[in-house]
XYZ file of C-alpha atoms in Angstrom:
683
model
C 92.202 97.683 106.503
C 90.230 98.559 109.683
C 93.201 100.557 110.869
C 93.891 102.393 107.620
C 92.520 105.731 108.747
C 94.937 105.838 111.633
C 97.539 106.619 108.941
C 95.852 109.975 108.382
C 97.465 111.416 111.474
C 101.110 112.182 111.782
C 102.119 111.460 108.193
C 104.530 113.892 106.590
C 103.246 116.070 103.788
C 104.129 115.193 100.235
C 106.425 117.322 98.157
C 104.486 119.612 95.853
C 104.493 118.896 92.161
C 105.358 122.029 90.185
C 102.223 123.730 89.025
C 99.956 122.010 91.593
C 98.528 122.892 94.969
C 100.712 121.914 97.893
C 98.908 120.720 101.022
C 101.372 119.812 103.762
C 100.253 117.463 106.454
C 100.115 120.200 109.090
C 99.379 123.924 108.653
C 102.418 126.165 108.378
C 102.789 129.489 110.091
C 101.487 132.273 107.869
C 103.950 135.135 107.242
C 103.194 138.438 108.890
C 102.250 141.549 106.915
C 105.623 143.123 107.570
C 107.391 140.037 106.226
C 105.256 140.070 103.140
C 105.930 143.788 102.593
C 109.665 143.400 102.972
C 109.817 140.325 100.736
C 107.473 141.406 97.997
C 107.649 145.250 98.429
C 103.876 145.252 98.336
C 101.643 148.240 98.891
C 99.689 148.369 102.135
C 96.526 149.249 100.261
C 93.571 146.957 100.977
C 92.280 144.514 98.399
C 89.222 146.690 97.817
C 91.474 149.604 96.786
C 93.337 147.570 94.194
C 90.756 147.944 91.419
C 88.082 150.481 92.350
C 85.273 150.749 89.802
C 84.794 154.011 87.982
C 81.827 156.001 89.187
C 79.064 157.674 87.184
C 80.689 161.138 87.573
C 83.869 159.910 85.918
C 81.884 158.452 83.049
C 80.021 161.751 82.581
C 83.354 163.579 82.573
C 84.586 161.275 79.852
C 81.514 162.006 77.724
C 81.785 165.801 78.197
C 85.479 165.858 77.218
C 85.392 163.500 74.248
C 88.027 165.197 72.154
C 90.513 165.413 75.001
C 89.712 161.926 76.208
C 90.124 160.511 72.719
C 93.451 162.200 72.407
C 94.575 160.953 75.789
C 93.292 157.452 75.175
C 94.892 157.086 71.769
C 98.104 158.523 73.147
C 98.151 155.593 75.589
C 98.380 153.201 72.679
C 100.502 155.381 70.277
C 103.112 156.016 72.942
C 103.908 152.388 72.710
C 103.579 152.244 68.908
C 106.866 152.079 67.112
C 107.542 154.624 64.338
C 110.020 154.112 61.572
C 113.547 154.839 62.698
C 112.545 155.014 66.346
C 113.210 152.350 68.961
C 110.324 150.791 70.787
C 109.620 152.051 74.267
C 110.315 148.543 75.472
C 113.872 148.759 74.109
C 116.519 150.452 76.289
C 118.058 153.714 74.965
C 121.478 153.954 76.471
C 121.402 154.821 80.171
C 118.107 156.691 80.137
C 116.662 156.632 83.661
C 112.981 155.694 84.070
C 110.908 158.748 84.832
C 108.166 158.619 87.454
C 104.729 158.191 85.901
C 102.404 161.195 86.282
C 99.428 160.375 88.406
C 96.976 162.098 86.034
C 97.487 159.717 83.112
C 96.975 156.019 82.464
C 100.070 153.885 81.839
C 100.779 152.774 78.310
C 100.152 149.249 77.069
C 103.875 148.562 77.192
C 104.069 149.865 80.739
C 101.131 147.705 81.808
C 102.665 144.736 80.045
C 105.959 145.260 81.843
C 104.155 145.638 85.188
C 102.168 142.429 84.658
C 105.218 140.491 83.564
C 106.842 141.558 86.837
C 103.784 140.203 88.647
C 102.492 143.580 89.768
C 98.763 142.987 90.211
C 98.247 146.712 90.845
C 98.168 146.923 87.043
C 94.650 145.467 87.158
C 93.239 148.864 88.189
C 94.482 150.908 85.227
C 93.801 147.981 82.891
C 90.155 147.957 83.902
C 90.029 151.732 83.459
C 91.603 151.341 80.036
C 88.976 148.747 79.100
C 86.154 151.040 80.243
C 87.534 154.045 78.338
C 87.834 151.929 75.204
C 84.205 150.882 75.621
C 83.196 154.510 76.117
C 85.028 155.629 72.960
C 83.454 152.817 70.981
C 80.020 153.797 72.264
C 80.597 157.489 71.375
C 81.701 156.714 67.804
C 84.185 158.779 65.841
C 86.983 156.216 65.907
C 87.777 153.887 63.062
C 86.629 150.294 63.549
C 90.029 148.927 62.581
C 91.696 151.108 65.161
C 89.219 150.047 67.869
C 89.704 146.377 67.122
C 93.483 146.791 67.211
C 93.292 148.623 70.529
C 90.965 145.958 71.944
C 93.409 143.207 70.964
C 96.070 144.994 73.024
C 93.718 145.174 76.033
C 92.792 141.517 75.712
C 96.437 140.516 75.491
C 97.014 142.359 78.767
C 94.037 140.547 80.313
C 95.577 137.227 79.303
C 98.708 138.207 81.220
C 96.633 139.333 84.209
C 94.516 136.175 84.137
C 97.584 133.959 84.081
C 99.091 135.885 86.997
C 95.897 135.680 89.079
C 95.034 132.056 88.342
C 98.651 131.046 88.715
C 98.656 132.389 92.267
C 95.296 130.772 93.040
C 96.474 127.461 91.665
C 99.240 127.390 94.296
C 97.584 129.383 97.077
C 99.606 127.967 99.952
C 102.866 128.926 98.248
C 101.861 132.581 97.871
C 102.293 135.185 100.622
C 98.887 135.978 102.125
C 98.924 139.589 100.894
C 99.675 138.523 97.317
C 96.870 135.978 97.592
C 94.486 138.684 98.799
C 95.430 140.857 95.823
C 94.741 138.031 93.386
C 91.402 137.308 95.069
C 90.476 141.008 94.931
C 91.230 141.101 91.193
C 89.183 137.928 90.645
C 86.278 139.346 92.642
C 86.386 142.617 90.662
C 86.438 140.710 87.384
C 83.471 138.634 88.524
C 81.533 141.822 89.363
C 82.426 143.283 85.987
C 81.174 140.075 84.336
C 77.873 140.400 86.166
C 77.488 144.010 85.051
C 78.151 142.988 81.456
C 75.523 140.253 81.671
C 72.848 142.587 83.041
C 73.737 145.588 80.816
C 71.553 146.546 77.820
C 73.339 145.455 74.626
C 74.486 148.355 72.360
C 75.858 148.276 68.822
C 79.633 148.372 68.957
C 82.621 147.647 66.802
C 84.213 145.905 69.773
C 84.010 142.147 70.190
C 82.090 141.060 73.324
C 84.716 139.710 75.707
C 82.633 139.464 78.843
C 81.778 137.499 80.808
C 85.364 136.211 81.025
C 84.413 133.432 83.512
C 87.611 133.616 85.518
C 85.794 132.153 88.525
C 84.843 129.121 86.457
C 88.428 128.832 85.272
C 89.561 128.889 88.877
C 87.107 126.086 89.739
C 88.376 124.136 86.738
C 91.914 124.553 88.067
C 90.741 123.303 91.471
C 89.384 120.176 89.786
C 92.714 119.672 88.006
C 94.568 120.090 91.290
C 92.304 117.465 92.901
C 92.979 115.060 90.048
C 96.725 115.643 90.240
C 96.878 115.338 94.025
C 94.747 112.207 94.260
C 96.318 110.691 91.169
C 99.853 110.695 92.521
C 101.383 107.236 93.016
C 100.935 105.987 96.598
C 103.817 105.466 98.957
C 106.097 102.461 98.702
C 104.531 99.033 99.096
C 103.376 98.356 102.653
C 103.326 94.870 104.130
C 99.976 93.160 103.825
C 98.346 95.839 101.642
C 97.130 95.262 98.118
C 97.680 97.810 95.359
C 94.046 98.950 95.555
C 94.249 99.358 99.336
C 97.350 101.531 99.047
C 95.756 103.679 96.321
C 92.609 104.370 98.293
C 94.504 104.903 101.527
C 96.618 107.492 99.720
C 93.549 109.210 98.251
C 91.710 109.245 101.570
C 94.657 110.602 103.502
C 95.422 113.217 100.832
C 91.815 114.405 100.615
C 91.501 114.725 104.376
C 94.769 116.615 104.813
C 94.132 118.880 101.811
C 90.609 119.830 102.870
C 91.794 120.525 106.410
C 94.412 122.877 104.945
C 91.716 124.595 102.861
C 89.553 125.095 105.939
C 92.353 126.318 108.179
C 94.444 128.399 105.771
C 92.435 129.344 102.687
C 88.917 129.894 103.953
C 89.929 132.939 106.085
C 91.441 134.589 102.971
C 88.892 133.755 100.273
C 85.677 135.748 99.795
C 82.693 133.834 101.140
C 80.930 133.948 97.778
C 83.737 131.917 96.206
C 82.824 128.897 98.356
C 86.424 127.762 98.494
C 85.746 124.806 100.828
C 82.841 123.591 98.710
C 84.853 123.979 95.500
C 87.736 121.853 96.747
C 85.479 119.335 98.511
C 83.331 118.766 95.425
C 86.345 118.393 93.148
C 88.072 115.902 95.447
C 84.804 114.027 96.002
C 84.092 113.730 92.275
C 87.548 112.366 91.514
C 87.401 109.941 94.455
C 83.957 108.736 93.338
C 85.126 108.331 89.749
C 88.023 106.127 90.853
C 85.751 103.906 92.947
C 83.156 103.630 90.210
C 85.821 102.651 87.697
C 87.128 99.957 90.014
C 83.615 98.692 90.825
C 83.018 97.868 87.163
C 85.548 95.036 87.286
C 85.195 91.549 88.760
C 86.602 92.247 92.207
C 88.249 89.759 94.513
C 86.786 89.278 98.007
C 89.381 91.532 99.602
C 88.833 94.435 97.212
C 85.038 94.148 97.477
C 85.334 94.467 101.233
C 87.825 97.325 100.920
C 85.553 99.342 98.631
C 82.556 98.875 100.914
C 84.572 99.951 103.958
C 85.606 103.145 102.183
C 82.161 103.920 100.770
C 80.113 103.117 103.865
C 82.463 103.829 106.747
C 85.861 105.440 106.327
C 84.892 108.118 103.788
C 81.703 109.383 105.464
C 82.896 108.955 109.062
C 86.651 109.529 109.094
C 86.846 112.149 106.340
C 83.553 113.968 105.730
C 82.487 113.877 109.385
C 85.944 114.233 110.902
C 86.155 116.858 113.683
C 87.831 119.507 111.520
C 85.636 119.043 108.443
C 82.167 118.027 109.659
C 80.905 121.558 110.267
C 82.370 122.906 107.022
C 81.036 120.134 104.791
C 77.601 119.897 106.381
C 76.022 122.179 103.779
C 77.990 120.855 100.809
C 75.934 117.629 100.489
C 78.611 115.571 98.805
C 76.574 112.368 98.908
C 77.831 108.801 98.595
C 80.827 107.694 96.566
C 78.709 105.052 94.796
C 75.027 104.918 93.816
C 72.709 102.947 96.176
C 72.040 100.097 93.742
C 75.776 99.553 93.255
C 76.284 99.477 97.026
C 73.475 96.929 97.505
C 74.970 94.657 94.863
C 78.402 94.842 96.461
C 76.962 94.194 99.937
C 75.179 91.081 98.655
C 78.440 89.902 97.100
C 80.312 90.589 100.332
C 77.793 88.639 102.450
C 77.953 85.650 100.128
C 81.758 85.739 100.031
C 82.108 86.117 103.782
C 79.673 83.352 104.723
C 81.362 80.975 102.269
C 84.767 81.889 103.666
C 83.611 81.349 107.265
C 82.133 77.970 106.358
C 85.341 76.836 104.655
C 87.566 78.055 107.499
C 85.492 76.256 110.141
C 85.506 73.025 108.135
C 89.268 73.268 107.744
C 89.754 73.871 111.479
C 87.674 70.793 112.333
C 89.563 68.686 109.803
C 92.928 69.646 111.307
C 91.641 68.982 114.839
C 90.245 65.545 113.976
C 93.546 64.641 112.305
C 95.337 65.335 115.602
C 92.901 63.035 117.430
C 93.431 60.243 114.926
C 97.214 60.694 115.055
C 97.098 60.266 118.855
C 98.506 63.734 119.508
C 98.116 64.627 123.177
C 96.069 67.768 123.839
C 97.591 70.802 125.480
C 97.361 71.333 129.240
C 96.279 74.741 130.443
C 96.006 75.469 134.182
C 95.845 71.743 134.905
C 93.099 71.040 132.374
C 93.183 69.462 128.950
C 92.712 72.160 126.358
C 91.860 72.352 122.661
C 92.176 75.381 120.407
C 89.219 74.340 118.251
C 86.601 76.342 120.132
C 88.838 79.420 120.144
C 89.495 79.070 116.413
C 85.807 78.710 115.557
C 84.769 81.615 117.764
C 87.436 83.819 116.195
C 86.355 82.869 112.678
C 82.724 83.707 113.427
C 83.579 86.884 115.319
C 85.874 88.153 112.580
C 83.179 87.583 109.991
C 80.706 89.681 111.944
C 83.342 92.301 112.794
C 84.116 92.754 109.098
C 80.433 93.307 108.331
C 80.078 95.749 111.242
C 83.124 97.661 110.001
C 81.060 98.447 106.901
C 77.747 99.257 108.627
C 76.068 98.099 111.834
C 73.014 97.020 109.831
C 75.171 94.747 107.723
C 76.584 93.286 110.940
C 73.056 92.428 112.135
C 72.254 90.872 108.761
C 75.292 88.630 108.674
C 74.825 87.533 112.296
C 71.786 85.409 111.421
C 73.599 83.904 108.470
C 76.650 83.053 110.588
C 74.532 81.467 113.346
C 73.024 79.170 110.731
C 76.504 78.137 109.615
C 77.608 77.707 113.240
C 74.695 75.362 113.928
C 75.674 73.291 110.884
C 79.281 73.235 112.094
C 78.293 72.003 115.582
C 76.318 69.135 114.054
C 79.361 68.217 111.964
C 81.574 68.499 115.050
C 79.266 66.157 116.954
C 79.327 63.554 114.160
C 83.110 63.740 113.836
C 83.541 63.340 117.609
C 81.227 60.322 117.697
C 83.274 58.694 114.937
C 86.411 59.293 116.987
C 84.790 57.752 120.082
C 83.874 54.658 118.110
C 87.070 54.085 116.126
C 89.967 55.254 118.288
C 89.461 53.572 121.661
C 92.849 51.870 121.495
C 94.850 55.133 121.265
C 96.982 56.131 124.228
C 95.649 59.712 124.361
C 92.056 58.685 123.728
C 90.679 59.743 127.139
C 92.741 62.933 127.175
C 91.269 64.041 123.854
C 87.762 63.126 125.029
C 88.238 65.390 128.053
C 89.650 68.195 125.879
C 86.567 68.077 123.665
C 84.215 68.111 126.642
C 86.074 71.173 127.934
C 85.581 72.756 124.507
C 81.858 72.874 125.151
C 82.319 75.529 127.842
C 83.995 78.024 125.513
C 81.380 77.417 122.841
C 78.487 77.803 125.263
C 79.754 80.984 126.930
C 80.420 82.691 123.610
C 77.152 81.633 122.007
C 74.994 82.537 124.989
C 76.617 85.804 126.000
C 77.869 87.316 122.756
C 75.658 85.715 120.141
C 72.474 85.192 122.195
C 72.070 81.908 120.366
C 68.816 79.978 120.948
C 69.070 76.910 123.159
C 68.144 74.504 120.371
C 71.318 75.567 118.563
C 73.317 74.285 121.548
C 71.806 70.793 121.285
C 74.801 69.237 119.483
C 77.089 70.464 122.275
C 74.933 68.789 124.935
C 74.964 65.554 122.952
C 78.720 65.720 122.484
C 79.280 66.295 126.191
C 76.889 63.478 127.149
C 78.612 61.012 124.833
C 81.966 62.094 126.224
C 80.805 61.514 129.811
C 79.447 58.070 128.891
C 82.817 57.173 127.422
C 84.751 58.350 130.474
C 82.470 56.527 132.947
C 82.066 53.354 130.952
C 84.948 51.465 132.590
C 84.047 52.639 136.092
C 80.429 51.567 135.795
C 81.531 48.217 134.374
C 83.748 47.662 137.421
C 80.903 48.565 139.813
C 78.396 46.138 138.325
C 79.668 42.967 140.096
C 79.937 44.869 143.370
C 76.262 45.906 143.239
C 75.317 42.296 142.535
C 76.663 41.385 145.969
C 73.644 43.062 147.570
C 71.293 40.448 146.154
C 73.790 37.603 146.174
C 74.239 37.980 149.943
C 70.526 38.774 150.451
C 71.532 42.116 151.959
C 73.424 40.364 154.751
C 76.239 42.944 154.878
C 75.131 45.997 152.851
C 77.486 48.395 154.663
C 80.578 46.452 153.693
C 79.400 46.090 150.110
C 78.742 49.812 149.799
C 82.118 50.630 151.361
C 83.762 48.556 148.649
C 81.761 50.409 145.986
C 82.686 53.825 147.383
C 86.356 52.862 147.582
C 86.357 51.780 143.944
C 84.793 55.063 142.843
C 87.216 57.099 144.934
C 90.199 55.391 143.329
C 88.974 56.290 139.841
C 87.979 59.923 140.443
C 91.487 61.390 139.794
C 91.103 60.235 136.192
C 88.643 63.118 135.723
C 90.723 65.877 137.316
C 91.625 67.405 133.920
C 87.987 68.312 133.322
C 86.951 71.891 134.029
C 85.392 72.174 137.487
C 81.881 72.636 136.134
C 82.139 69.483 134.040
C 83.752 67.498 136.838
C 80.735 68.398 138.992
C 78.373 67.294 136.236
C 80.258 64.033 135.902
C 80.131 63.537 139.681
C 76.364 64.024 139.578
C 76.201 61.233 136.992
C 78.190 58.995 139.368
C 75.812 59.977 142.184
C 72.828 59.113 139.987
C 74.386 55.801 139.020
C 74.979 54.770 142.645
C 71.410 55.605 143.677
C 69.901 54.032 140.569
C 71.858 50.754 140.904
C 70.995 50.563 144.604
C 67.278 50.848 143.748
C 67.714 48.277 140.970
C 68.997 45.785 143.549
C 66.089 46.550 145.881
C 63.674 45.966 143.006
C 64.874 42.469 142.087
C 62.032 40.808 144.139
C 64.502 38.349 145.583
C 64.126 39.603 149.136
C 60.850 39.058 151.021
C 60.686 40.141 154.649
C 57.542 39.029 156.520
C 58.101 40.638 159.892
C 58.090 44.301 160.834
C 61.393 43.871 162.640
C 63.115 42.553 159.516
C 61.688 45.392 157.443
C 62.811 47.991 159.970
C 66.280 46.469 160.045
C 66.543 46.656 156.243
C 65.237 50.213 156.314
C 67.986 51.092 158.734
C 70.629 49.618 156.423
C 69.175 51.517 153.457
C 69.137 54.779 155.402
C 72.760 54.317 156.496
C 73.820 53.522 152.954
C 71.919 56.539 151.624
C 73.743 58.818 154.032
C 77.108 57.374 153.009
C 76.352 57.820 149.293
C 75.136 61.364 149.868
C 78.170 62.309 151.959
C 80.682 60.837 149.516
C 79.136 62.377 146.418
C 78.614 65.776 148.021
C 82.204 65.927 149.258
C 83.394 65.203 145.719
C 81.374 67.997 144.164
C 78.063 66.436 143.124
C 75.329 69.083 142.868
C 72.643 66.342 142.741
C 70.643 67.408 145.777
C 67.514 66.158 144.007
C 68.770 62.619 144.665
C 69.059 63.018 148.442
C 65.537 61.753 149.252
C 65.445 58.866 146.787
C 66.740 56.160 149.156
C 65.629 57.548 152.574
C 61.985 57.750 151.487
C 62.081 54.218 150.074
C 63.495 53.111 153.425
C 60.563 54.843 155.115
C 58.043 53.038 152.861
C 59.686 49.728 153.811
C 59.720 50.630 157.517
C 56.104 51.758 157.827
C 53.454 49.109 158.673
C 50.209 51.051 158.505
C 48.823 50.975 154.908
C 47.399 54.478 155.232
C 50.759 55.834 156.347
C 52.434 53.980 153.499
C 49.975 55.544 151.025
C 50.836 59.025 152.287
C 54.542 58.339 151.970
C 54.089 56.926 148.454
C 52.111 60.014 147.406
C 54.858 62.258 148.747
C 57.490 60.181 146.983
C 55.674 60.378 143.656
C 55.600 64.148 144.021
C 59.428 64.231 144.355
C 59.968 61.669 141.588
C 57.096 61.808 139.089
C 58.568 58.952 137.020
C 58.021 56.584 139.987
C 55.512 54.137 138.491
C 53.214 51.390 139.815
C 55.726 48.826 138.600
C 58.468 50.392 140.673
C 56.129 50.594 143.683
C 55.116 46.970 143.299
C 58.778 45.904 143.289
C 59.385 47.752 146.575
C 56.154 46.508 148.189
C 57.177 42.939 147.289
C 59.806 43.235 150.026
C 56.994 43.699 152.568
C 55.783 40.075 152.809
C 53.166 40.913 155.428
C 50.968 43.033 153.117
C 47.845 41.456 151.658
C 47.027 41.708 147.993
C 44.182 44.113 148.731
C 46.472 46.349 150.741
C 49.037 46.335 147.959
C 46.317 47.180 145.444
C 45.042 50.006 147.633
C 48.534 51.455 148.043
C 49.180 51.219 144.297
C 45.979 53.102 143.581
C 47.397 56.232 145.136
C 49.524 56.659 142.004
C 46.335 56.973 139.979
C 45.695 60.333 141.606
C 46.898 63.258 139.448
C 49.339 65.218 141.602
C 49.605 68.020 139.015
C 53.369 67.531 138.808
C 54.795 67.624 135.297
C 57.447 65.314 133.908
C 60.749 66.123 135.664
C 63.690 67.608 133.834
C 65.916 64.902 135.350
C 65.018 61.220 135.343
C 65.636 58.512 137.905
C 63.027 55.749 137.770
C 62.619 56.024 134.015
C 66.172 54.656 133.886
C 65.161 51.612 135.966
C 63.456 48.696 134.272
C 61.213 46.476 136.424
C 59.482 43.229 135.572
């Protein structure tokens, strides 16, 4: 539906229905004056010369020569009146040749009738003169009322013929040669002026029936409205794939209205008098019929698709692609066509659309998650994309949300802003459901062959979700909480076996009383290195995060072993030797983790500074080092400090108490974002 208006360009014009206005898709070349003259044998007289009004001098002449005028006028009618035993002038008499008409007399009724039946609009001039003379005779008196009424009926019959000729041409203006069209417009303009004169004239007693105003201009506008109804009411083109009946009807009406109004602007406006308002007449007629069709459809219980389609037409396609299209915007600016539906109807339909769309988005997201979780439970291996495990779930959800907002924005931008908040609420609910479903999978499906692969695929999903929500949706961070939890639980699952295998190796530090810490740590590093390829299918950013967790685990478990209070060194030499081992081990851990992508630089000083506390012998120097350490790691507590100081067997209780007191000083450092010592329990 968003691409419907592209059909407006390049479509062939429809074949004209007899008796209706034909608007081809592209303007045709107008015939030249010479072509018109040769085809229609038309006079080169201008439209203003077709029916010149009689001046005051002519009227005075008529009054001064009443007897002669009466005789001449009545002869116009009697020449065509059939006497007994004589053929009518309209009947042929052998091979009598038509004689040229004298220029000083008006044609007879039969002559005018014959001219009009042949489509000769030049007959409008003498017909108007005939009407005026009849009015003058009636005003002067002296003629029988019956005779006047009979004569007037003849004049009116001729006007019916003239009206049909003029309005017939104007009903199919693009089929008529331009010069013929100009003649018809000149006659219509003259009749409109004559109507205005009749309206403003002082009423006089007369035997004649008042026949003006004739309202031919109104009749023309009525014909325009009929043409609009016929054009827009034609059946649409054959069924197009993916389009409903309503969509095809409104696409046909929109395309037809646009093409027809462009033809009016390009081909009719230059020919029509400005006072006729030809563009406004057609635009209003087409608009009224279009609006009537939409209003009729809006009264029914519409399906979601048709509700959306109507709103797109009313709020977007009609005002933007038709009314404000490049060829029509300037012409229709002053017409003030307005909206196709009243504001309250639009608001009701927008509320219905929002409710429908949010419900649809919610159902589609739930269905996508259900299908994805079924694949996990059925042990279906995830796809591999560029060496990484990949799931389509994030892409599906993002597309569902984006399409919902795009549909609203295709109606109005304001509606797009409105639905965005509603969709973010539904997205947050979906992410919580996703997190719960993933946790259930982690708990119940450990025995499946593709268990770890699907865990990695879901962790990788978090990147697509986060990028889209942060960059496109500007989602608040609290909305991303379920993703962080999902990723954390996934990491815990992936590292669970590795950390279980490392536990007995770390115990060797205390079991051997730190006799060979380098060898023990080498064994730990080797074990980790062997297992790292298991995480290669993670995206790089997540593999780095996971490596930081490994880095944290190695440092944390090393400190746990130092804090077991099973090692008491009473000499400075022993303490310095242990400090050297710790420093060497710290460098090895840092080098290994950094080479494998750990960004955990905040862990680099954790072990070296503890080694320094163990090495130092002066209590004051130890206090300074402890204060510095607490600044780097604010969760370093007195309990942790006591466990480290227990290694230094040469410190008195008072010295230990004095050193511990340094942690009572408020350093002004807030709780760290990342925790180390809060993960370490001490007795």
